[in-house]
Amino acid sequence: MKKALILFVLLFLLADLSAQLRIGINGGYYNTSLLNSSIKNAEDLIDPDASFGEMYGLSGMLLFGETTGLAFAINVLNIEQNLTGDIQYNVGPSVVTERYELDLEIAYTSIPILFHAQTPNGWFFQAGPQFNFTNTAKEAFRIVGQSSLNEINEIDDQFENLVVAIEGSFGKEFSLSEKLKLNIALNGSIGLTDAVKQVAEEEINSEDFPAFILASHMGIVDDSPIAVDQGEYSYASSNFSTLGIKTGIHYQF
């Protein structure tokens, strides 16, 4: 949170003192994903499922004129990724296959700082960097039909503390009154930096790592829940993405 406060102090110090200030709240609902090429390449054993998350928090805007400004926020951003697939393991001379479900949830403190451009009739475009600080991460792993094997793990330490993304919006603003503004937009973001901490092959072979982390380092642990037969160590960067609808309401001072 100290980093968030520093960013906001810099934002106001750099702002034109004559700018119009708007403060309010915003929220959104998204299709989310956190995937990498290792997971995508293991299509025989891993199936990414449709996953959804939400965003909510405080937001604001500095308008430097009728058409340009700077939009900013402090949000909670929840990224989810659901996977299903097959576990394969040996029982004597036979190979047993069981279906599993894996649900990953990551909560970030998300701070976007976006350039804002607007037409006189209210249509607007926003784009800029988004700084995401990891709050919590957990996964639920279960074997289909075997509730006794359900596992829920806190895995915060396997994820990077900061993920930098780029965010963009296209939408329309509506005047509810002279001072109160409502906006609705199509909004999305793409992570530019890796969300997962990279682990060396010798480390992951000697530790009990979460299922999603093993999926990110596909095929290097024969007994892992998501192992690929005769696979090789092949770490791939995991980048999140979101796409959905964002809305906000602001009061203009």
Short mmCIF file of C-alpha atoms in Angstrom, two decimals:
data_model
loop_
_atom_site.label_atom_id
_atom_site.label_comp_id
_atom_site.label_asym_id
_atom_site.label_seq_id
_atom_site.Cartn_x
_atom_site.Cartn_y
_atom_site.Cartn_z
CA MET A 1 0.00 0.00 0.00
CA LYS A 2 2.96 2.34 0.52
CA LYS A 3 3.73 2.04 -3.19
CA ALA A 4 0.12 2.88 -4.00
CA LEU A 5 0.21 6.01 -1.87
CA ILE A 6 3.49 7.12 -3.47
CA LEU A 7 1.98 6.72 -6.95
CA PHE A 8 -1.02 8.83 -6.02
CA VAL A 9 1.12 11.55 -4.45
CA LEU A 10 3.19 11.75 -7.64
CA LEU A 11 0.01 11.80 -9.69
CA PHE A 12 -1.32 14.87 -7.91
CA LEU A 13 2.04 16.64 -7.84
CA LEU A 14 2.32 16.29 -11.60
CA ALA A 15 -1.28 17.28 -12.27
CA ASP A 16 -2.30 20.70 -13.53
CA LEU A 17 -3.75 22.59 -10.55
CA SER A 18 -6.51 23.94 -12.79
CA ALA A 19 -7.69 20.46 -13.78
CA GLN A 20 -11.20 19.32 -12.92
CA LEU A 21 -11.21 16.54 -10.35
CA ARG A 22 -13.71 13.66 -10.29
CA ILE A 23 -13.84 11.07 -7.51
CA GLY A 24 -16.07 8.01 -7.26
CA ILE A 25 -16.32 4.24 -7.39
CA ASN A 26 -16.01 1.68 -10.15
CA GLY A 27 -16.51 -2.02 -10.70
CA GLY A 28 -16.34 -4.63 -13.41
CA TYR A 29 -16.99 -8.26 -14.29
CA TYR A 30 -14.55 -10.07 -16.57
CA ASN A 31 -13.64 -13.19 -18.42
CA THR A 32 -10.19 -13.86 -16.95
CA SER A 33 -7.30 -16.17 -17.75
CA LEU A 34 -3.83 -16.97 -16.46
CA LEU A 35 -2.21 -19.29 -18.98
CA ASN A 36 1.12 -20.10 -20.57
CA SER A 37 2.38 -22.09 -23.53
CA SER A 38 3.15 -25.15 -21.36
CA ILE A 39 -0.49 -25.45 -20.36
CA LYS A 40 -1.73 -24.77 -23.89
CA ASN A 41 0.65 -27.36 -25.34
CA ALA A 42 -0.58 -30.05 -22.93
CA GLU A 43 -4.02 -30.10 -24.53
CA ASP A 44 -4.30 -33.88 -24.16
CA LEU A 45 -4.11 -33.62 -20.37
CA ILE A 46 -5.19 -30.05 -19.50
CA ASP A 47 -8.31 -28.20 -20.62
CA PRO A 48 -8.58 -24.50 -19.67
CA ASP A 49 -12.19 -23.73 -18.73
CA ALA A 50 -14.09 -20.45 -18.96
CA SER A 51 -13.14 -18.41 -15.89
CA PHE A 52 -14.55 -15.19 -14.48
CA GLY A 53 -13.46 -12.57 -11.96
CA GLU A 54 -14.47 -9.15 -10.73
CA MET A 55 -12.97 -5.75 -9.98
CA TYR A 56 -14.12 -3.03 -7.58
CA GLY A 57 -12.66 -0.01 -5.84
CA LEU A 58 -12.17 3.75 -5.72
CA SER A 59 -11.54 5.68 -8.92
CA GLY A 60 -11.06 9.20 -10.14
CA MET A 61 -10.15 11.42 -13.03
CA LEU A 62 -8.29 14.66 -13.68
CA LEU A 63 -9.63 16.51 -16.74
CA PHE A 64 -7.22 18.98 -18.30
CA GLY A 65 -9.81 20.35 -20.71
CA GLU A 66 -12.94 19.24 -22.49
CA THR A 67 -11.38 16.24 -24.22
CA THR A 68 -8.29 14.92 -22.36
CA GLY A 69 -7.42 13.83 -18.87
CA LEU A 70 -5.91 11.21 -16.60
CA ALA A 71 -7.93 8.36 -15.08
CA PHE A 72 -6.73 6.49 -11.99
CA ALA A 73 -7.99 4.00 -9.40
CA ILE A 74 -7.17 1.74 -6.46
CA ASN A 75 -9.02 -1.51 -7.08
CA VAL A 76 -9.28 -5.08 -5.91
CA LEU A 77 -8.84 -7.27 -9.02
CA ASN A 78 -9.65 -10.98 -8.78
CA ILE A 79 -8.18 -13.24 -11.45
CA GLU A 80 -9.45 -16.80 -11.76
CA GLN A 81 -8.31 -19.70 -13.92
CA ASN A 82 -10.13 -23.03 -13.93
CA LEU A 83 -8.56 -26.14 -15.42
CA THR A 84 -9.78 -29.69 -15.92
CA GLY A 85 -7.75 -32.62 -17.12
CA ASP A 86 -6.54 -36.15 -16.56
CA ILE A 87 -4.17 -37.58 -13.98
CA GLN A 88 -2.26 -40.61 -15.17
CA TYR A 89 -0.35 -42.89 -12.80
CA ASN A 90 0.77 -46.49 -12.60
CA VAL A 91 -0.92 -49.13 -10.45
CA GLY A 92 1.17 -52.25 -10.97
CA PRO A 93 1.35 -52.93 -14.70
CA SER A 94 -1.72 -50.79 -15.44
CA VAL A 95 -2.03 -47.07 -16.14
CA VAL A 96 -4.91 -45.43 -14.26
CA THR A 97 -6.51 -42.20 -15.54
CA GLU A 98 -8.65 -39.98 -13.31
CA ARG A 99 -10.34 -36.65 -14.04
CA TYR A 100 -9.36 -33.63 -11.94
CA GLU A 101 -10.55 -30.04 -11.50
CA LEU A 102 -8.23 -27.18 -10.54
CA ASP A 103 -9.48 -23.69 -9.60
CA LEU A 104 -6.93 -20.90 -9.16
CA GLU A 105 -7.83 -17.53 -7.58
CA ILE A 106 -5.49 -14.54 -7.25
CA ALA A 107 -6.45 -11.23 -5.64
CA TYR A 108 -4.47 -8.12 -6.59
CA THR A 109 -4.44 -4.53 -5.46
CA SER A 110 -4.64 -2.98 -8.91
CA ILE A 111 -3.59 0.60 -9.71
CA PRO A 112 -4.26 1.76 -13.28
CA ILE A 113 -3.04 5.17 -14.47
CA LEU A 114 -4.66 5.80 -17.85
CA PHE A 115 -4.65 8.51 -20.49
CA HIS A 116 -8.26 9.60 -21.11
CA ALA A 117 -9.58 11.04 -24.40
CA GLN A 118 -13.23 12.01 -24.81
CA THR A 119 -15.50 13.39 -27.52
CA PRO A 120 -18.05 16.18 -26.86
CA ASN A 121 -20.92 13.66 -26.96
CA GLY A 122 -19.41 11.44 -24.26
CA TRP A 123 -17.60 8.65 -26.09
CA PHE A 124 -14.20 8.01 -24.53
CA PHE A 125 -11.02 5.93 -24.83
CA GLN A 126 -8.55 5.12 -22.06
CA ALA A 127 -5.18 3.35 -22.14
CA GLY A 128 -2.13 3.06 -19.95
CA PRO A 129 -0.18 0.98 -17.45
CA GLN A 130 -1.74 -1.07 -14.67
CA PHE A 131 0.29 -1.99 -11.56
CA ASN A 132 -0.91 -5.11 -9.72
CA PHE A 133 0.32 -6.02 -6.24
CA THR A 134 -0.41 -9.61 -5.17
CA ASN A 135 -2.58 -9.91 -2.05
CA THR A 136 -3.56 -13.59 -1.93
CA ALA A 137 -3.39 -16.66 -4.15
CA LYS A 138 -5.02 -20.02 -3.57
CA GLU A 139 -5.91 -23.13 -5.51
CA ALA A 140 -8.53 -25.82 -5.02
CA PHE A 141 -7.60 -29.23 -6.44
CA ARG A 142 -9.99 -32.17 -6.48
CA ILE A 143 -10.48 -35.53 -8.13
CA VAL A 144 -13.88 -35.73 -9.81
CA GLY A 145 -16.14 -38.00 -7.80
CA GLN A 146 -13.79 -38.20 -4.79
CA SER A 147 -14.65 -35.39 -2.39
CA SER A 148 -12.25 -36.77 0.21
CA LEU A 149 -9.34 -35.78 -2.02
CA ASN A 150 -10.26 -32.09 -2.21
CA GLU A 151 -7.33 -29.81 -1.39
CA ILE A 152 -7.29 -26.03 -0.89
CA ASN A 153 -3.82 -24.48 -0.73
CA GLU A 154 -2.60 -20.95 -0.02
CA ILE A 155 0.12 -20.38 -2.61
CA ASP A 156 0.92 -16.65 -2.34
CA ASP A 157 4.66 -17.36 -2.16
CA GLN A 158 4.63 -18.88 -5.66
CA PHE A 159 3.56 -15.64 -7.33
CA GLU A 160 5.40 -12.42 -8.09
CA ASN A 161 4.65 -9.49 -5.77
CA LEU A 162 4.16 -7.10 -8.71
CA VAL A 163 2.66 -7.71 -12.14
CA VAL A 164 2.72 -4.89 -14.68
CA ALA A 165 -0.06 -4.90 -17.28
CA ILE A 166 -1.50 -2.63 -19.94
CA GLU A 167 -5.18 -1.67 -19.66
CA GLY A 168 -7.59 -0.18 -22.19
CA SER A 169 -11.23 0.93 -22.24
CA PHE A 170 -13.74 2.15 -24.81
CA GLY A 171 -17.09 3.43 -23.63
CA LYS A 172 -19.56 6.25 -23.09
CA GLU A 173 -20.18 8.76 -20.33
CA PHE A 174 -23.67 9.83 -19.24
CA SER A 175 -24.52 12.93 -17.20
CA LEU A 176 -26.88 12.08 -14.34
CA SER A 177 -26.71 15.69 -13.19
CA GLU A 178 -24.39 18.65 -13.61
CA LYS A 179 -21.89 17.11 -11.18
CA LEU A 180 -22.66 13.38 -11.28
CA LYS A 181 -21.32 11.28 -14.17
CA LEU A 182 -21.90 7.62 -15.07
CA ASN A 183 -19.64 5.72 -17.46
CA ILE A 184 -19.91 2.26 -18.99
CA ALA A 185 -17.09 0.72 -21.01
CA LEU A 186 -15.67 -2.39 -22.59
CA ASN A 187 -12.48 -2.89 -20.60
CA GLY A 188 -9.55 -5.26 -20.82
CA SER A 189 -6.00 -5.78 -19.64
CA ILE A 190 -3.01 -7.95 -20.54
CA GLY A 191 -0.16 -8.79 -18.17
CA LEU A 192 3.24 -7.79 -19.52
CA THR A 193 5.31 -9.44 -16.78
CA ASP A 194 5.26 -12.97 -15.42
CA ALA A 195 2.71 -13.62 -12.65
CA VAL A 196 4.48 -16.79 -11.45
CA LYS A 197 7.90 -17.04 -9.84
CA GLN A 198 10.19 -19.20 -11.93
CA VAL A 199 11.53 -22.30 -10.22
CA ALA A 200 14.64 -24.20 -11.26
CA GLU A 201 14.26 -27.81 -12.35
CA GLU A 202 16.27 -29.21 -9.44
CA GLU A 203 14.16 -27.23 -6.96
CA ILE A 204 10.78 -28.35 -8.20
CA ASN A 205 11.87 -31.97 -8.41
CA SER A 206 12.70 -31.91 -4.69
CA GLU A 207 9.68 -29.99 -3.36
CA ASP A 208 5.91 -30.47 -3.09
CA PHE A 209 4.71 -27.69 -5.37
CA PRO A 210 1.10 -26.60 -5.99
CA ALA A 211 -0.64 -28.13 -8.99
CA PHE A 212 -0.81 -24.89 -10.96
CA ILE A 213 2.90 -24.25 -10.48
CA LEU A 214 3.64 -27.75 -11.76
CA ALA A 215 1.49 -26.97 -14.78
CA SER A 216 3.63 -23.87 -15.39
CA HIS A 217 6.73 -26.10 -15.41
CA MET A 218 5.08 -28.84 -17.42
CA GLY A 219 6.28 -32.41 -17.44
CA ILE A 220 9.17 -32.31 -14.97
CA VAL A 221 7.68 -34.29 -12.06
CA ASP A 222 6.50 -37.80 -12.93
CA ASP A 223 4.23 -38.04 -9.87
CA SER A 224 2.74 -34.56 -10.13
CA PRO A 225 -1.04 -34.17 -10.50
CA ILE A 226 -0.55 -32.66 -13.94
CA ALA A 227 2.51 -34.47 -15.18
CA VAL A 228 3.09 -35.11 -18.86
CA ASP A 229 4.58 -38.53 -19.59
CA GLN A 230 8.27 -38.30 -20.51
CA GLY A 231 8.06 -34.51 -20.51
CA GLU A 232 11.02 -32.20 -20.09
CA TYR A 233 11.53 -29.11 -17.97
CA SER A 234 9.92 -26.33 -19.98
CA TYR A 235 9.12 -23.21 -17.96
CA ALA A 236 6.87 -20.68 -19.65
CA SER A 237 5.86 -17.20 -18.53
CA SER A 238 2.29 -17.00 -17.16
CA ASN A 239 0.47 -13.81 -18.15
CA PHE A 240 -3.03 -12.88 -17.09
CA SER A 241 -5.68 -11.25 -19.23
CA THR A 242 -9.13 -9.78 -18.58
CA LEU A 243 -11.97 -8.71 -20.85
CA GLY A 244 -15.36 -7.50 -19.73
CA ILE A 245 -17.58 -4.60 -18.76
CA LYS A 246 -16.53 -1.83 -16.38
CA THR A 247 -18.80 0.86 -14.97
CA GLY A 248 -18.24 3.77 -12.64
CA ILE A 249 -19.96 6.74 -11.10
CA HIS A 250 -18.08 9.95 -10.25
CA TYR A 251 -18.74 13.31 -8.64
CA GLN A 252 -17.08 16.31 -10.26
CA PHE A 253 -15.68 18.91 -7.86
#
